[in-house]
Coordinates of C-alpha atoms in Angstrom, one line a residue:
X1 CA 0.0 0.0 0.0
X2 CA 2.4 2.6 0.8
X3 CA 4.9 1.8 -2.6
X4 CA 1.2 2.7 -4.3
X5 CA 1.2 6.1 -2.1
X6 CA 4.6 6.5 -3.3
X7 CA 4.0 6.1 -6.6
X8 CA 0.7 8.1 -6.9
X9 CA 2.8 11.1 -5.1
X10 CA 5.9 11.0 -7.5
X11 CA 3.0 11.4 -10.1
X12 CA 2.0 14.2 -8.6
X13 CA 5.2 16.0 -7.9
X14 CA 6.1 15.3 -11.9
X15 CA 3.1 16.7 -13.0
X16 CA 3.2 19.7 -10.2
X17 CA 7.0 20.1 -11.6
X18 CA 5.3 20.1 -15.3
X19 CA 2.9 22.9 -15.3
X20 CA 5.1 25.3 -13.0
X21 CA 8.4 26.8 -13.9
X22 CA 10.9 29.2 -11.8
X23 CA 11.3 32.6 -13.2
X24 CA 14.8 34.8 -13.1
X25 CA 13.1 36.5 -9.6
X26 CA 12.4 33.3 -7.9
X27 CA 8.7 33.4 -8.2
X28 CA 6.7 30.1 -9.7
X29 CA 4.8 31.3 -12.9
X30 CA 1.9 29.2 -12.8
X31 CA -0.4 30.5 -16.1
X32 CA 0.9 30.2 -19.5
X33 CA 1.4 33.8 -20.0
X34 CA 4.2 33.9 -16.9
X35 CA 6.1 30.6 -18.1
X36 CA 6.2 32.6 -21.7
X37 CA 6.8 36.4 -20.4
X38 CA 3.8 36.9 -22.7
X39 CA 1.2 39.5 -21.7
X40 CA -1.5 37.5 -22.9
X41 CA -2.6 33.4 -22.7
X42 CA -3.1 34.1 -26.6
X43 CA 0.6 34.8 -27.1
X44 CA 1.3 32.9 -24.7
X45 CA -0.1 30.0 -26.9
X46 CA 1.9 31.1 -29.9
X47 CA 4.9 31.6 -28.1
X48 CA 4.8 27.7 -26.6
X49 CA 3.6 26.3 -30.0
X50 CA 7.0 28.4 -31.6
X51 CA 9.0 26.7 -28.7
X52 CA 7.9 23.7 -29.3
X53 CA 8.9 23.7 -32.9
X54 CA 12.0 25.0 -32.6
X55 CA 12.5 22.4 -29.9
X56 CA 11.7 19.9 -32.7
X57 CA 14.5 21.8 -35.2
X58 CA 16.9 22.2 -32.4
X59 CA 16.9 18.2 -32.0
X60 CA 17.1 17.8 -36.0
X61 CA 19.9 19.9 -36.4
X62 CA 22.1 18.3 -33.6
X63 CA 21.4 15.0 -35.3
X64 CA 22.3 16.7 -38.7
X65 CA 25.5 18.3 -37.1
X66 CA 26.1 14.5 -35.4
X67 CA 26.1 12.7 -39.0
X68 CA 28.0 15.7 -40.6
X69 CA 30.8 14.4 -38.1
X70 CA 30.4 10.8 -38.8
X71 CA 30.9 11.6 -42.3
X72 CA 33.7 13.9 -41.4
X73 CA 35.4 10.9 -39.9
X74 CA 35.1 8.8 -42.6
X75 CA 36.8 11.6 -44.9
X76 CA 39.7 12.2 -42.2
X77 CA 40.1 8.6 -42.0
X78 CA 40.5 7.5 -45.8
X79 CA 42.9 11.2 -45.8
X80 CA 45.1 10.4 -43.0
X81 CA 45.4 6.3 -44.7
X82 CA 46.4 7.8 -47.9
X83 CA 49.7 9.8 -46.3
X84 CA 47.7 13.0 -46.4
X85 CA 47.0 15.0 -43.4
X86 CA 43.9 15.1 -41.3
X87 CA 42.9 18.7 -42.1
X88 CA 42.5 19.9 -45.4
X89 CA 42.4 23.7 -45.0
X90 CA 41.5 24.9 -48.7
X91 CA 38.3 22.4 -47.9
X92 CA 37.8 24.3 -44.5
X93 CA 38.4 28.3 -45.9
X94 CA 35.4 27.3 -48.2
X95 CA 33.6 26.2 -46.2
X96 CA 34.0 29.3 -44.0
X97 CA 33.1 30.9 -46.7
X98 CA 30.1 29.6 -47.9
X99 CA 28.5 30.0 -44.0
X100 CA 29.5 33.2 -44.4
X101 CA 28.1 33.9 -48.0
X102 CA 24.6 32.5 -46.5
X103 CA 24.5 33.8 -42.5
X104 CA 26.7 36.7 -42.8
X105 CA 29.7 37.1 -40.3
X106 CA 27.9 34.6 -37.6
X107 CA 27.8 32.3 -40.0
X108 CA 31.6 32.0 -39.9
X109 CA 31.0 31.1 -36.2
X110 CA 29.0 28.6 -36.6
X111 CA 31.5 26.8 -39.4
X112 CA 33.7 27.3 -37.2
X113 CA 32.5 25.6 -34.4
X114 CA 31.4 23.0 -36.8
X115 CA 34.8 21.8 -38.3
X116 CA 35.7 22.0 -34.9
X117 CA 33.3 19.7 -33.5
X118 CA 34.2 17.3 -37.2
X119 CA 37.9 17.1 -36.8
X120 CA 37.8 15.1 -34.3
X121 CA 40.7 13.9 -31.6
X122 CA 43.5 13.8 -31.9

């Protein structure tokens, strides 16, 4: 009987945790509009359907970025078997470049931080 208590409160104290969120001041926002910083539950709705998608792009484009460094390995690998070296900087200034071409100067960032997630350890 009381593992049943147990359970039925852990429920509760997920779903409590759920629907309430801690904002910057320490207070618990409790309506949609607080958990959002919208004004109104109508944005407030807009705002967590937004979230929710970019949620669902944020997830796609760490698995796109986590095959982009598979296949980086495989590259690297058939280089460095070859006699060649591991980094092939023509290969990375372009693609610096084409980053930047699309996403302006923080694009270069972001290449950046992508060939340096894909070259691997060494």
């Amino acid at each position: 009987m009381s593992s049943t208590t147990t359970s039925t409160t852990t429920s509760t104290s997920t779903s409590t945790s759920t629907s309430t969120s801690t904002s910057t001041n320490g207070n618990t926002a409790t309506t949609p509009a607080e958990r959002t910083g919208a004004r109104t539950d109508e944005a407030a709705a807009l705002i967590g359907g937004a979230r929710e998608r970019i949620d669902t792009l944020d997830d796609r484009i760490i698995g796109l970025v986590q095959e982009r460094m598979a296949v980086s390995a495989v590259i690297q690998e058939a280089r460095i078997t070859s006699g060649g070296r591991r980094v092939n900087l023509s290969r990375e200034t372009a693609v610096l470049g084409h980053y930047r071409d699309a996403l302006g100067k923080p694009g270069t960032a972001l290449a950046m931080t992508l060939l340096e997630l894909c070259r691997g350890r060494v």
